[in-house]
XYZ file of C-alpha atoms in Angstrom:
239
model
C 0.000 0.000 0.000
C 2.938 2.346 0.632
C 3.612 2.423 -3.112
C 0.060 3.422 -4.077
C 0.415 7.209 -3.473
C 3.527 7.344 -5.640
C 1.908 5.282 -8.389
C -1.183 7.477 -8.278
C 0.929 10.663 -8.495
C 2.717 9.289 -11.561
C -0.581 8.348 -13.200
C -2.083 11.792 -12.537
C 0.993 13.516 -13.966
C 0.974 11.451 -17.174
C -2.790 11.787 -17.666
C -2.639 15.532 -17.054
C -0.081 15.742 -19.850
C -2.350 13.596 -22.049
C -5.238 16.025 -21.551
C -3.000 19.034 -22.313
C -1.794 17.447 -25.547
C -5.355 16.446 -26.407
C -6.589 20.023 -25.968
C -3.886 21.353 -28.307
C -4.752 18.729 -30.985
C -1.459 16.869 -30.581
C -3.417 13.650 -30.805
C -0.704 11.066 -31.449
C 1.322 12.250 -28.469
C -1.753 12.463 -26.264
C -2.706 8.907 -27.191
C 0.691 7.630 -26.027
C 0.248 9.458 -22.704
C -3.331 8.222 -22.264
C -2.193 4.633 -22.795
C 0.693 4.998 -20.346
C -1.502 6.747 -17.747
C -4.260 4.144 -18.058
C -1.748 1.371 -17.429
C -0.483 3.194 -14.332
C -4.059 3.578 -13.031
C -4.685 -0.118 -13.621
C -1.619 -0.892 -11.501
C -3.050 1.357 -8.774
C -6.411 -0.428 -9.053
C -4.742 -3.790 -8.475
C -2.943 -2.470 -5.387
C -5.806 -0.752 -3.516
C -8.041 -2.685 -1.126
C -10.787 -0.148 -0.434
C -13.905 -0.973 -2.508
C -14.987 2.677 -2.881
C -11.563 3.573 -4.253
C -11.743 0.637 -6.649
C -15.031 2.010 -8.019
C -13.450 5.460 -8.365
C -10.429 4.154 -10.288
C -12.576 1.950 -12.555
C -14.654 4.990 -13.530
C -11.551 7.037 -14.225
C -10.017 4.256 -16.300
C -13.242 3.824 -18.266
C -13.412 7.546 -19.056
C -9.795 7.776 -20.203
C -10.123 4.585 -22.274
C -13.186 5.974 -24.033
C -11.363 9.207 -24.849
C -8.297 7.318 -26.096
C -10.501 5.217 -28.360
C -12.219 8.342 -29.723
C -8.822 9.863 -30.557
C -7.681 6.655 -32.239
C -10.803 6.527 -34.426
C -10.518 10.242 -35.266
C -6.835 10.027 -36.213
C -7.336 6.883 -38.299
C -10.203 8.534 -40.165
C -8.111 11.617 -40.936
C -5.240 9.428 -42.116
C -7.549 7.414 -44.345
C -8.844 10.637 -45.904
C -5.306 11.996 -46.273
C -6.183 14.990 -44.080
C -4.064 14.285 -41.003
C -1.948 17.281 -39.969
C -0.443 17.981 -36.595
C 1.750 20.953 -35.699
C 4.286 20.962 -32.875
C 5.763 24.284 -31.791
C 9.125 24.088 -30.050
C 9.909 27.211 -28.036
C 13.330 28.845 -27.906
C 15.597 27.054 -25.380
C 12.972 24.317 -24.803
C 14.163 20.833 -23.857
C 12.562 17.389 -24.069
C 12.536 17.127 -27.867
C 14.973 14.347 -28.676
C 14.264 12.357 -31.824
C 12.794 9.606 -29.628
C 10.401 12.032 -27.929
C 9.399 13.832 -31.128
C 8.974 10.926 -33.541
C 8.078 7.954 -31.313
C 4.300 8.628 -31.380
C 4.333 8.388 -35.176
C 6.362 5.191 -35.532
C 4.330 2.013 -35.889
C 5.226 -1.643 -36.286
C 4.343 -1.496 -39.986
C 6.990 1.136 -40.764
C 9.609 -0.331 -43.123
C 11.057 2.640 -45.036
C 11.989 6.195 -44.083
C 12.776 9.153 -46.339
C 14.878 12.003 -44.964
C 15.238 15.098 -47.120
C 17.498 17.654 -45.459
C 20.102 19.805 -47.217
C 22.112 20.211 -44.029
C 23.585 16.774 -43.344
C 27.091 18.010 -44.018
C 28.977 19.300 -40.986
C 30.095 17.054 -38.127
C 27.260 17.895 -35.720
C 24.689 17.464 -38.513
C 26.145 14.078 -39.447
C 25.914 13.061 -35.786
C 22.288 14.222 -35.773
C 21.540 11.896 -38.676
C 23.411 9.059 -36.949
C 21.306 9.539 -33.800
C 18.142 9.595 -35.894
C 19.126 6.263 -37.461
C 19.898 4.815 -34.028
C 16.453 5.928 -32.857
C 14.844 4.017 -35.722
C 16.836 0.872 -34.905
C 15.643 1.019 -31.282
C 12.009 1.764 -32.149
C 9.269 -0.861 -32.324
C 9.251 -0.977 -36.117
C 10.843 -2.987 -38.912
C 12.745 -0.380 -40.895
C 14.702 -2.036 -43.696
C 15.717 0.980 -45.768
C 16.509 4.643 -45.095
C 16.636 7.116 -47.997
C 18.698 10.279 -47.506
C 18.539 13.216 -49.897
C 20.949 15.989 -48.919
C 23.255 18.542 -50.516
C 26.894 17.962 -51.342
C 29.302 19.711 -48.984
C 31.765 22.321 -50.205
C 34.919 20.886 -51.780
C 37.115 21.358 -48.694
C 34.852 19.256 -46.490
C 33.255 16.905 -49.014
C 35.512 13.974 -48.084
C 34.429 14.291 -44.440
C 30.776 14.071 -45.450
C 31.386 11.235 -47.921
C 33.487 9.191 -45.480
C 31.035 9.640 -42.605
C 28.013 8.603 -44.672
C 29.929 5.685 -46.174
C 30.830 4.448 -42.688
C 27.219 4.815 -41.559
C 26.065 2.937 -44.677
C 28.285 -0.013 -43.757
C 27.243 0.100 -40.109
C 23.534 0.097 -40.966
C 24.101 -2.703 -43.447
C 25.484 -4.859 -40.638
C 22.174 -4.258 -38.834
C 20.170 -5.388 -41.852
C 19.171 -1.853 -42.887
C 19.984 -0.313 -46.264
C 20.953 3.345 -46.674
C 20.420 5.078 -50.027
C 22.248 8.412 -50.353
C 21.434 10.974 -53.025
C 22.635 14.562 -53.451
C 20.683 17.543 -54.738
C 20.455 21.334 -54.459
C 17.397 22.365 -52.495
C 16.320 24.199 -49.336
C 13.311 22.340 -47.957
C 13.686 19.890 -45.106
C 11.491 16.872 -44.815
C 11.314 13.544 -43.013
C 8.840 11.016 -44.332
C 7.923 8.095 -42.128
C 5.166 7.537 -44.656
C 4.117 10.391 -42.431
C 6.377 13.083 -41.025
C 7.942 16.423 -41.743
C 10.760 18.405 -40.192
C 14.497 19.011 -40.240
C 16.974 17.198 -38.008
C 19.075 20.206 -37.030
C 16.794 22.041 -34.597
C 19.089 21.715 -31.570
C 21.319 24.441 -30.195
C 25.038 23.866 -30.007
C 25.948 22.614 -26.492
C 28.093 24.931 -24.401
C 30.802 22.309 -24.111
C 31.560 18.605 -24.469
C 30.943 18.125 -20.753
C 27.814 20.245 -20.430
C 24.341 18.796 -19.772
C 22.601 17.954 -23.022
C 25.765 17.064 -24.947
C 24.923 13.325 -24.940
C 21.222 13.253 -24.040
C 19.212 15.147 -26.652
C 16.179 15.329 -24.355
C 18.281 17.702 -22.216
C 19.630 19.678 -25.193
C 18.168 23.159 -25.701
C 16.343 23.725 -28.989
C 15.998 26.590 -31.407
C 12.499 27.957 -31.885
C 11.014 25.584 -34.431
C 7.672 24.533 -35.860
C 7.346 20.893 -36.906
C 4.466 19.916 -39.184
C 3.418 16.264 -39.181
C 1.433 15.051 -42.180
C 0.105 11.618 -43.026
C -0.196 10.447 -46.609
C -2.277 7.427 -47.493
C 0.335 6.350 -50.017
C 4.061 6.108 -49.360
C 6.457 8.045 -51.518
C 7.831 6.231 -54.534
C 11.294 6.745 -55.913
């Protein structure tokens, strides 16, 4: 019983976040929080002995489950109609927006290919950003087999650095059973397609030093003010 208050506090915190995301139409993220919060409340329900409290928690769980199901139906309908659009605004100096945090709600088990179109995968920190993005995909609950990168060729003095880094990453991904297609072009738009998805990878601020908080953990890294638009297309992009 001593653990119940702590479990309840965690559930309330997660569900409060779910409601906030729900109210700002960030449905995919809110759905993840609803599911996590519901599971926490179910753990609380199993632990409590008081019958009146059990009734209270069952009602809460029922209400949150109904809302989660409504969101799921709504999102699926929008996706089917090709009308799904979600906008995430990242404030200046905000933290908590690692690739895992930002893209996880949109990655499903059926995801097999990813298209990244970003002209700025050239300098060392940008190449590391792309590496971390690839690592995120490998850790996610999906079956990505191929990643397509369209970027711009670096200036002559640094082109070998870009070429060598991407070649090494290509070999490393290949050893994990994932193909990497690299193409170069001249363009300015940034886009990530997870069959659904849009944004650029380089929205983080430069860390103050190699031993400053946020250097390794991108959830603790400060961000530049950015707007990320998430779209869902019924049909995947064809090359």
